[in-house]
Coordinates of C-alpha atoms and ligand atoms in Angstrom, one line a residue:
Chain A
M1 CA 0.0 0.3 -0.3
P2 CA 1.6 3.5 -1.0
Q3 CA 1.8 5.8 1.8
L4 CA 0.0 8.2 0.6
S5 CA -2.6 8.0 -2.3
C6 CA -5.7 10.4 -3.4
K7 CA -8.5 8.8 -5.5
K8 CA -11.1 11.1 -7.6
L9 CA -9.5 14.0 -5.1
C10 CA -11.2 17.4 -5.7
L11 CA -10.2 20.4 -3.7
G12 CA -11.8 24.0 -3.1
Y13 CA -13.0 26.5 -0.5
D14 CA -16.6 26.7 0.7
G15 CA -17.7 23.8 -1.4
R16 CA -16.1 25.9 -4.5
E17 CA -14.2 23.4 -6.2
I18 CA -10.5 24.6 -7.8
V19 CA -9.0 21.4 -8.4
H20 CA -11.0 18.6 -10.5
N21 CA -10.5 15.0 -9.6
L22 CA -6.7 14.6 -8.7
N23 CA -5.5 10.7 -8.9
F24 CA -1.9 10.2 -7.5
S25 CA -0.2 8.1 -4.9
V26 CA 3.5 8.3 -3.1
E27 CA 5.5 5.3 -2.5
K28 CA 7.7 5.5 0.9
G29 CA 11.0 7.2 0.0
D30 CA 9.5 9.0 -3.2
Y31 CA 10.6 12.4 -4.4
L32 CA 7.4 14.2 -6.0
I33 CA 7.6 17.8 -7.3
I34 CA 4.3 19.5 -7.9
I35 CA 4.5 22.2 -10.4
G36 CA 2.0 24.7 -11.9
E37 CA 0.8 28.2 -12.5
N38 CA -0.2 30.6 -9.7
G39 CA -3.2 29.9 -8.3
S40 CA -3.7 26.5 -9.5
G41 CA -4.4 25.2 -6.2
K42 CA -0.5 23.5 -5.0
T43 CA -0.9 24.8 -1.9
T44 CA -4.5 24.0 -1.1
L45 CA -3.3 20.5 -2.2
M46 CA -0.6 20.6 0.5
K47 CA -3.0 21.7 3.2
T48 CA -5.5 19.4 2.5
I49 CA -2.9 16.5 2.6
L50 CA -1.8 17.7 5.9
G51 CA -5.7 18.0 7.3
L52 CA -5.9 21.9 7.3
Q53 CA -8.4 22.1 5.2
P54 CA -11.0 19.5 4.3
P55 CA -11.8 18.1 0.9
V56 CA -14.6 19.4 -1.1
R57 CA -15.0 15.4 -2.3
G58 CA -12.8 12.6 -2.0
K59 CA -10.3 11.0 0.6
V60 CA -6.3 11.4 1.5
E61 CA -5.6 8.1 1.9
T62 CA -2.8 7.4 4.1
D63 CA -0.9 4.2 5.4
D64 CA -1.5 3.4 8.5
K65 CA 2.0 3.5 9.9
L66 CA 2.2 7.5 8.6
K67 CA 0.4 8.8 11.7
K68 CA 1.1 12.8 12.3
N69 CA 4.2 12.1 13.7
G70 CA 6.9 12.3 11.2
I71 CA 5.4 14.8 9.0
G72 CA 7.4 17.7 8.6
Y73 CA 6.0 20.9 7.1
L74 CA 7.3 23.9 5.4
P75 CA 4.5 26.3 4.7
Q76 CA 4.4 28.9 1.6
Q77 CA 4.2 32.2 3.4
N78 CA 4.9 32.4 7.2
M79 CA 1.6 33.7 8.5
V80 CA 3.2 34.4 11.6
Q81 CA 2.5 37.6 13.3
R82 CA 4.7 40.1 12.8
D83 CA 5.6 41.4 16.4
F84 CA 6.0 37.9 18.3
P85 CA 9.1 37.8 20.0
A86 CA 10.6 34.2 19.4
S87 CA 14.2 33.5 18.8
V88 CA 15.6 30.9 16.3
W89 CA 16.0 28.5 18.8
E90 CA 12.5 28.4 20.0
I91 CA 11.1 28.1 17.0
V92 CA 13.6 25.4 15.5
L93 CA 13.2 23.6 18.4
S94 CA 9.4 23.7 18.5
G95 CA 9.5 21.3 15.4
C96 CA 10.3 18.6 17.5
Q97 CA 6.7 18.7 19.2
N98 CA 5.2 16.0 17.5
K99 CA 5.3 12.9 19.9
K100 CA 3.5 9.7 20.5
S101 CA 3.0 10.6 23.7
F102 CA 2.9 13.9 26.1
H103 CA 5.9 15.4 27.2
P104 CA 6.3 18.9 28.9
F105 CA 9.6 19.9 27.9
Y106 CA 11.9 18.9 24.8
S107 CA 14.3 16.4 25.7
K108 CA 18.2 16.2 25.2
K109 CA 17.5 14.1 21.9
D110 CA 15.2 16.9 20.3
K111 CA 17.4 19.6 20.9
E112 CA 20.4 18.0 19.8
L113 CA 18.5 17.4 16.6
A114 CA 17.4 21.3 16.5
E115 CA 21.5 21.8 17.2
E116 CA 22.0 19.7 14.2
N117 CA 19.6 21.4 11.7
I118 CA 20.5 24.8 12.8
K119 CA 24.1 23.6 11.6
K120 CA 23.3 22.4 8.8
L121 CA 21.2 25.7 7.4
G122 CA 23.8 27.5 8.5
L123 CA 22.1 29.2 11.1
T124 CA 24.5 29.1 14.0
D125 CA 25.5 32.2 14.5
M126 CA 21.9 33.8 14.5
K127 CA 20.9 30.9 17.1
K128 CA 20.1 34.0 19.8
R129 CA 18.6 36.0 17.1
C130 CA 15.0 37.3 17.2
Y131 CA 13.1 36.0 14.1
R132 CA 11.1 38.9 13.4
E133 CA 14.9 40.7 12.5
L134 CA 15.8 38.2 10.3
S135 CA 16.0 39.1 6.6
G136 CA 13.2 37.2 4.2
G137 CA 15.8 34.6 3.0
Q138 CA 17.2 33.4 7.0
Q139 CA 13.2 33.6 7.9
Q140 CA 12.9 31.1 5.4
R141 CA 15.9 28.8 6.2
V142 CA 14.7 28.9 10.0
L143 CA 11.4 27.6 9.2
L144 CA 13.3 24.7 7.2
A145 CA 15.1 24.2 9.9
R146 CA 12.1 23.6 12.2
A147 CA 10.7 21.4 9.4
L148 CA 13.4 19.0 9.7
C149 CA 13.2 18.6 13.3
A150 CA 9.8 17.5 12.5
A151 CA 10.2 15.0 9.2
S152 CA 11.3 11.7 10.2
D153 CA 8.7 10.0 7.7
I154 CA 7.6 12.8 5.0
L155 CA 8.5 16.0 4.4
L156 CA 6.1 18.3 2.7
L157 CA 7.4 22.0 1.2
D158 CA 5.5 24.5 0.1
E159 CA 8.5 26.5 -2.6
P160 CA 11.2 26.2 0.1
V161 CA 13.8 28.1 -2.4
T162 CA 12.1 31.2 -2.9
G163 CA 13.8 34.1 -1.6
L164 CA 17.0 32.2 -1.1
D165 CA 20.7 33.1 -2.7
P166 CA 21.7 30.5 -5.5
K167 CA 24.3 29.3 -3.1
V168 CA 22.3 28.5 -0.3
T169 CA 19.4 27.1 -2.8
E170 CA 21.8 24.7 -4.0
E171 CA 22.6 23.2 -0.4
L172 CA 19.1 23.2 -0.1
Y173 CA 18.5 21.0 -2.4
S174 CA 21.6 18.9 -1.5
I175 CA 20.6 18.5 1.7
I176 CA 16.7 17.6 1.0
D177 CA 18.5 15.2 -1.3
E178 CA 20.8 13.6 1.0
L179 CA 17.5 13.5 3.2
N180 CA 15.5 11.3 0.6
K181 CA 18.3 9.1 -0.7
K182 CA 20.6 8.1 2.4
Y183 CA 17.5 8.6 5.1
G184 CA 14.7 7.3 3.0
I185 CA 12.7 10.4 4.1
T186 CA 9.9 11.0 1.3
I187 CA 9.5 14.5 -0.1
I188 CA 6.5 16.2 -1.6
M189 CA 8.0 19.6 -2.8
I190 CA 5.7 22.6 -4.4
S191 CA 8.3 24.6 -6.8
H192 CA 8.2 26.7 -10.0
D193 CA 12.2 25.7 -10.7
V194 CA 11.3 23.5 -13.2
N195 CA 15.0 22.1 -14.1
A196 CA 15.7 21.1 -10.6
A197 CA 12.1 19.4 -10.6
V198 CA 13.4 17.2 -13.8
K199 CA 17.1 17.2 -11.9
Y200 CA 16.0 15.7 -8.6
S201 CA 12.9 14.1 -9.0
D202 CA 11.5 10.6 -9.2
K203 CA 7.9 12.1 -9.9
I204 CA 6.1 15.1 -11.1
L205 CA 2.4 16.2 -10.6
Y206 CA 1.5 19.0 -12.2
I207 CA -1.7 20.7 -11.7
G208 CA -3.6 23.0 -14.1
D209 CA -6.5 22.9 -16.5
E210 CA -5.5 19.5 -17.2
T211 CA -3.5 17.4 -14.6
F212 CA -0.6 15.2 -15.1
F213 CA 0.8 12.6 -12.7
G214 CA 3.8 10.1 -13.7
T215 CA 7.6 9.7 -14.0
K216 CA 10.2 12.3 -14.2
Q217 CA 10.9 10.6 -18.0
E218 CA 7.1 10.2 -18.9
Y219 CA 6.7 14.3 -17.3
I220 CA 9.9 15.2 -20.1
E221 CA 7.7 13.0 -23.1
S222 CA 4.4 14.4 -22.4
D223 CA 2.8 17.7 -24.0
I224 CA 2.0 19.5 -21.1
S225 CA 6.0 19.9 -20.4
S226 CA 6.3 21.3 -23.6
A227 CA 3.4 23.7 -23.3
F228 CA 4.2 24.3 -19.6
K229 CA 7.8 25.5 -20.7
K230 CA 6.2 27.7 -23.5
E231 CA 4.2 29.7 -21.1
E232 CA 6.7 30.2 -18.9
K233 CA 8.6 31.7 -21.3
N234 CA 6.0 33.9 -22.4
G235 CA 4.9 34.8 -19.1
Chain B
M1 CA 6.7 60.8 55.2
A2 CA 7.3 59.6 58.4
E3 CA 3.6 59.2 59.1
L4 CA 3.3 57.5 56.3
I5 CA 6.2 54.6 56.9
S6 CA 4.9 54.3 61.0
K7 CA 1.0 54.0 59.0
L8 CA 2.9 51.4 56.7
T9 CA 5.0 49.5 59.5
L10 CA 1.8 49.0 61.3
Y11 CA -0.3 47.5 58.9
M12 CA 2.1 45.1 57.7
S13 CA 2.5 44.0 61.6
Y14 CA -0.5 42.1 60.8
P15 CA -0.4 38.9 59.1
F16 CA -3.9 39.4 57.2
V17 CA -2.7 42.3 55.5
W18 CA 0.8 39.9 54.3
Y19 CA -2.0 37.4 52.9
A20 CA -3.5 40.2 50.7
V21 CA -0.2 41.6 49.8
I22 CA 0.9 37.9 48.7
V23 CA -2.1 37.0 47.0
G24 CA -2.1 40.5 44.7
V25 CA 1.4 39.3 43.9
L26 CA 0.0 36.1 42.5
I27 CA -2.7 37.1 41.0
A28 CA -0.6 39.8 39.1
L29 CA 1.9 37.0 38.4
C30 CA -0.5 34.6 36.4
S31 CA -2.2 37.4 34.6
S32 CA 1.0 38.2 33.1
L33 CA 2.0 34.7 31.7
L34 CA -0.6 34.7 28.9
G35 CA -0.1 38.5 27.9
V36 CA 1.9 37.5 24.5
T37 CA -0.9 35.1 23.7
L38 CA -3.6 37.2 24.2
V39 CA -2.0 40.3 22.2
L40 CA -0.5 38.6 19.5
K41 CA -3.1 35.8 19.1
R42 CA -6.1 37.9 18.6
F43 CA -7.7 36.2 22.1
S44 CA -7.5 40.1 23.5
F45 CA -10.8 40.1 22.3
I46 CA -12.1 37.3 23.7
G47 CA -10.7 38.2 27.1
D48 CA -12.1 41.4 27.2
G49 CA -15.4 40.0 26.5
L50 CA -15.2 37.3 29.2
S51 CA -14.1 40.4 31.5
H52 CA -17.6 42.0 30.9
V53 CA -19.5 38.0 31.1
A54 CA -17.6 37.7 34.7
F55 CA -19.1 41.4 35.2
G56 CA -22.7 39.9 34.9
A57 CA -22.1 36.6 36.8
M58 CA -21.2 38.5 39.8
A59 CA -23.9 40.2 39.6
I60 CA -26.3 37.0 39.3
A61 CA -24.4 35.6 42.3
A62 CA -25.2 38.8 43.9
V63 CA -28.8 38.7 43.6
L64 CA -29.1 35.1 44.2
N65 CA -27.0 35.9 47.3
L66 CA -24.6 32.9 46.7
S67 CA -22.1 32.6 49.5
N68 CA -19.3 31.4 47.5
N69 CA -19.8 33.4 44.4
I70 CA -16.5 32.8 43.1
F71 CA -17.0 29.1 41.6
F72 CA -20.5 30.3 40.0
V73 CA -18.8 32.8 38.2
L74 CA -15.8 30.7 37.2
A75 CA -18.6 28.0 35.8
V76 CA -20.1 30.8 33.9
T77 CA -17.2 32.4 32.5
V78 CA -15.4 29.0 31.5
I79 CA -18.4 28.1 29.6
C80 CA -18.5 31.7 28.0
A81 CA -15.1 30.9 26.8
I82 CA -15.8 27.6 25.4
L83 CA -18.8 29.4 23.6
L84 CA -17.1 32.3 22.5
L85 CA -14.3 30.1 21.2
R86 CA -16.4 27.6 18.8
T87 CA -18.4 30.9 17.4
G88 CA -15.0 32.4 16.5
R89 CA -14.0 29.6 14.8
N90 CA -17.0 28.9 12.8
T91 CA -17.1 32.8 10.7
K92 CA -14.9 35.7 11.3
I93 CA -17.2 38.1 11.3
K94 CA -20.0 36.3 12.8
G95 CA -17.8 35.5 16.1
D96 CA -16.6 39.1 16.6
A97 CA -19.9 40.4 16.3
S98 CA -21.3 37.7 19.3
I99 CA -18.5 38.5 21.5
A100 CA -19.3 42.1 21.5
M101 CA -23.2 40.9 21.8
I102 CA -22.6 38.8 24.6
S103 CA -19.7 41.0 26.5
V104 CA -22.2 44.3 26.2
G105 CA -24.7 42.4 26.7
A106 CA -23.9 41.0 30.2
L107 CA -22.6 44.4 31.2
A108 CA -26.2 45.8 30.7
V109 CA -28.1 43.1 32.2
G110 CA -25.5 43.1 35.1
Y111 CA -26.0 46.2 36.2
L112 CA -29.8 45.9 35.5
L113 CA -30.1 43.1 38.0
M114 CA -27.9 44.5 40.6
N115 CA -30.3 47.8 40.0
I116 CA -33.4 45.7 40.7
F117 CA -32.7 43.4 43.2
S118 CA -29.8 44.5 45.1
T119 CA -30.4 44.9 49.0
S120 CA -27.4 47.1 49.4
S121 CA -27.8 50.6 50.8
N122 CA -24.5 51.0 48.7
L123 CA -25.6 50.4 44.9
S124 CA -23.3 52.6 43.5
G125 CA -20.4 51.5 45.7
D126 CA -21.0 48.0 44.8
V127 CA -20.9 48.4 40.8
C128 CA -18.1 50.3 41.2
S129 CA -16.0 47.7 42.9
T130 CA -16.8 45.3 41.1
L131 CA -16.4 47.1 37.6
F132 CA -12.8 48.7 39.2
G133 CA -11.7 46.2 42.0
S134 CA -12.1 46.4 45.6
T135 CA -11.1 50.0 47.2
S136 CA -8.8 48.2 49.2
I137 CA -7.5 44.6 49.2
L138 CA -7.7 44.0 53.0
T139 CA -11.5 43.7 52.5
L140 CA -11.0 40.3 50.7
T141 CA -12.1 37.7 53.5
G142 CA -10.3 34.8 54.1
V143 CA -12.2 32.7 51.9
E144 CA -11.4 34.7 48.9
V145 CA -8.0 34.9 49.7
W146 CA -7.4 30.8 49.8
V147 CA -9.4 30.6 46.8
C148 CA -7.7 33.0 44.9
A149 CA -3.9 31.9 46.2
V150 CA -4.7 28.3 44.9
L151 CA -6.3 29.1 41.9
S152 CA -3.2 31.2 40.9
I153 CA -0.8 28.6 41.6
L154 CA -2.8 26.0 39.8
V155 CA -3.0 28.4 36.6
V156 CA 1.2 29.0 37.1
A157 CA 1.5 25.4 37.3
V158 CA -0.6 24.4 34.1
F159 CA 1.3 27.0 32.5
I160 CA 4.7 26.1 32.7
I161 CA 3.5 22.3 31.9
F162 CA 2.0 23.3 28.7
Y163 CA 4.7 26.4 27.9
N164 CA 6.0 24.7 25.0
K165 CA 2.5 24.1 23.4
I166 CA 1.3 27.2 24.2
F167 CA 4.4 28.8 22.5
A168 CA 4.1 26.5 19.3
V169 CA 0.2 26.8 19.1
T170 CA 0.7 30.8 19.8
F171 CA 3.3 30.8 17.2
D172 CA 2.5 28.9 14.2
E173 CA -0.9 27.0 14.7
S174 CA -1.1 25.5 11.3
F175 CA 2.6 24.3 11.2
A176 CA 1.3 22.7 14.8
E177 CA -1.6 21.5 13.4
A178 CA 0.2 19.6 10.7
V179 CA 2.6 18.2 12.5
G180 CA -0.2 16.4 15.1
T181 CA -0.7 18.9 18.1
H182 CA -4.0 18.9 18.8
T183 CA -4.3 22.9 18.1
G184 CA -8.2 22.3 19.4
F185 CA -7.4 21.2 22.5
Y186 CA -4.7 23.6 23.2
N187 CA -6.8 26.8 22.0
L188 CA -9.3 25.3 24.3
L189 CA -7.0 25.3 27.4
I190 CA -5.6 29.0 27.0
A191 CA -9.4 30.5 26.9
I192 CA -10.1 28.3 29.7
I193 CA -7.1 29.4 31.6
I194 CA -7.8 33.2 30.8
A195 CA -11.0 32.5 32.0
F196 CA -9.5 31.5 35.3
I197 CA -7.2 34.4 35.6
I198 CA -10.1 36.8 34.6
V199 CA -12.0 35.6 37.5
I200 CA -9.2 35.1 39.8
A201 CA -8.3 38.7 38.8
M202 CA -11.4 40.3 39.6
N203 CA -11.2 40.4 43.3
L204 CA -8.0 42.3 42.4
V205 CA -8.7 45.0 39.8
G206 CA -12.4 44.4 39.0
S207 CA -13.9 43.4 35.8
L208 CA -12.5 46.3 33.7
L209 CA -9.2 46.3 34.6
I210 CA -8.0 43.2 33.9
S211 CA -7.0 43.4 30.5
A212 CA -4.3 45.9 31.8
L213 CA -3.2 43.6 34.3
V214 CA -2.7 40.8 31.4
I215 CA -1.1 43.1 28.5
F216 CA 0.6 46.0 30.0
P217 CA 3.7 43.5 31.4
A218 CA 3.7 41.6 28.1
L219 CA 3.8 44.7 26.3
S220 CA 6.8 46.0 28.1
A221 CA 8.5 43.3 28.4
M222 CA 8.5 43.0 24.2
R223 CA 10.1 46.5 24.1
V224 CA 13.4 45.3 25.6
F225 CA 13.3 41.6 25.3
K226 CA 13.3 39.1 21.8
S227 CA 12.2 35.5 22.6
F228 CA 9.6 34.1 23.9
K229 CA 10.9 32.9 27.2
S230 CA 12.6 35.9 28.0
V231 CA 9.6 38.2 27.1
T232 CA 7.8 35.7 29.4
I233 CA 10.1 35.8 32.6
C234 CA 10.7 39.5 32.3
S235 CA 6.5 40.4 31.9
A236 CA 6.2 37.7 35.0
C237 CA 8.9 40.3 37.3
I238 CA 7.3 43.3 35.7
A239 CA 3.8 42.2 37.1
V240 CA 5.0 41.1 40.5
F241 CA 6.5 44.6 41.0
C242 CA 4.4 46.5 40.0
S243 CA 1.3 44.7 42.0
L244 CA 3.6 44.8 45.3
F245 CA 4.3 48.8 44.5
G246 CA 1.0 49.5 43.6
I247 CA -0.3 47.6 47.0
I248 CA 1.7 49.6 49.2
I249 CA 1.0 52.4 47.8
S250 CA -2.2 51.9 48.2
I251 CA -2.0 50.8 51.5
M252 CA -0.2 53.9 52.0
F253 CA -2.2 56.7 50.5
S254 CA -5.3 54.7 50.9
A255 CA -5.8 54.6 47.4
P256 CA -7.9 52.1 45.2
V257 CA -5.8 49.3 44.5
G258 CA -6.4 47.8 41.3
A259 CA -6.4 51.3 39.7
T260 CA -3.2 51.9 41.4
I261 CA -1.6 48.9 39.9
V262 CA -2.9 49.8 36.8
A263 CA -1.2 53.2 37.0
V264 CA 2.2 51.6 38.1
D265 CA 2.0 49.4 34.7
I266 CA 1.2 52.2 32.8
F267 CA 4.4 53.7 34.0
M268 CA 6.5 50.7 34.0
F269 CA 5.6 50.6 30.2
F270 CA 6.9 54.1 29.7
V271 CA 9.9 52.9 31.1
F272 CA 10.4 50.2 29.5
M273 CA 9.3 52.3 26.0
V274 CA 12.0 54.4 26.8
L275 CA 14.8 51.6 27.3
G276 CA 13.8 49.7 24.0
K277 CA 14.7 52.8 22.6
F278 CA 17.8 53.1 24.0
C279 CA 18.7 49.3 23.5
G280 CA 17.7 49.3 19.8
K281 CA 20.1 52.0 18.9
A282 CA 23.0 50.7 21.2
Ligands
ATP1 N1 -8.6 30.8 2.0 C1 -9.0 30.8 1.1 N2 -10.3 30.8 0.5 C2 -11.0 31.1 -0.4 N3 -10.4 30.7 -1.4 C3 -8.9 31.0 -1.4 C4 -7.8 30.6 -0.3 N4 -6.9 30.5 -0.5 C5 -6.7 30.5 -1.9 N5 -7.8 30.3 -2.4 C6 -8.1 30.6 -4.0 O1 -7.6 29.0 -4.2 C7 -6.9 28.6 -5.7 C8 -5.7 28.5 -4.9 O2 -4.8 28.8 -4.4 P1 -3.7 28.3 -3.8 O3 -3.1 29.1 -3.4 O4 -3.6 26.6 -3.9 O5 -2.6 28.6 -5.2 P2 -0.9 27.9 -6.1 O6 -1.3 26.8 -6.5 O7 -0.4 27.7 -4.6 O8 -0.4 29.5 -6.0 P3 1.0 30.2 -5.9 O9 1.8 29.1 -6.9 O10 0.7 31.6 -6.3 O11 1.3 29.3 -4.9 C9 -6.5 30.4 -5.7 O12 -7.8 30.8 -7.0 C10 -6.9 31.2 -4.8 O13 -7.7 32.0 -4.7
MG2 MG1 1.0 28.4 -3.2

């Protein structure tokens, strides 16, 4: 049984459908990239998978083993209130909140994990700094470190490289690739970077007037890929 | 001046004055803990609405001549907290309107009830003290003192146990939900703690001034400190200092205790604002 599968899934808000009849499935260890134009419903799909938004019709089926304890999530925009007093360390550590049972305080292991992810994303110097005083790209890295703390089975990323400089973008792709290949963590990533999608992913889901789901090879050979590329160039 | 000090030492020689001071400080401490959450989570309007509900409940309790009115008020306020949270979730605009309706309605009905059924000879005095707190903290009865102390310690304990979850849910609710934290439960918990705080603090500062006790220490601390932990600790310290100072002043000058504490809080806010500007430049 696949780790996650959607059959005839319809997405939308307040009963108004945005995406119709979506069919796809993700196996453990897959690297899926979701592409599509602005407003096509990619973020909505991710929220539905996470259970933050009820589907209009259909169901997201998950493997019994995949409970919410192993999901890491990087939201598209941080909807965090602007004035919130929180240090980088506190935010990254809060990624360790998914536990099977209730623990009032973070364990030593949680702290080590947070420390490790802070180092991975080059945030060591900013550990004590206030989140709201960081640049957009730095904030993105903090939230990514938090997502990494939470992800032991599956990592959902909504446009993770937006606002990052080329060097960090490259590093980020290789971190994600390592998580996927070395630790077997399933990756579902929304991206507008089609080249990276083709380079790193196993499977591609295109959302638009027509949806496409298949392996990278199938995507490259399909009509949608050429049509979407042309549109990107014109737009 | 010497006269004032001798008055203070005279008061301090009575143990019941000490109890009152301790309770006052405990109340201020537990009110300040949820300040950041309240300010930033748009829960502050719920807090405001609930304090009016507590006033209405207090009036009903007075009319019914309930002996232990604090438990009645607590029950009503907690139920309203749950209801407000529910309606607030469903639809945003209706939620706001229903809060306004409940809070203003409770205020009006409460006053009306007190006016019609009150047997007290000093009606406006009663109303005034439910709205603005007892004129002196020393008028609290023994039972009230103990109940307040126990409830405050309970609130502090619950806050410490759930500190990390409260941070997670306040900072980014959708992330917390996505990774499997039961945000609904924690929102409910926060609302119930707020209800507790309101009922406890009502004895000290009255229902209209509660928000000040909750919000000012947090806002002051946020001027200077940048992490959630330091803001929380600092606002607790500010609250303790201000309430202690306020209570002493109110005893020395026979000033109303609630208003005095809030005045000290306001003063502290300006001090921290200046400090924040200074720190920001340095
Ligand atoms: N909370 C909401 N309520 C109602 N409609 C919404 C809501 N959020 C998004 N929409 C609508 O749903 C559609 C899909 O939005 P979504 O955010 O999923 O797009 P997206 O594919 O992630 O786009 P982008 O590439 O810009 O991130 C849009 O037309 C948008 O207007
Ligand atoms: Mg999006």
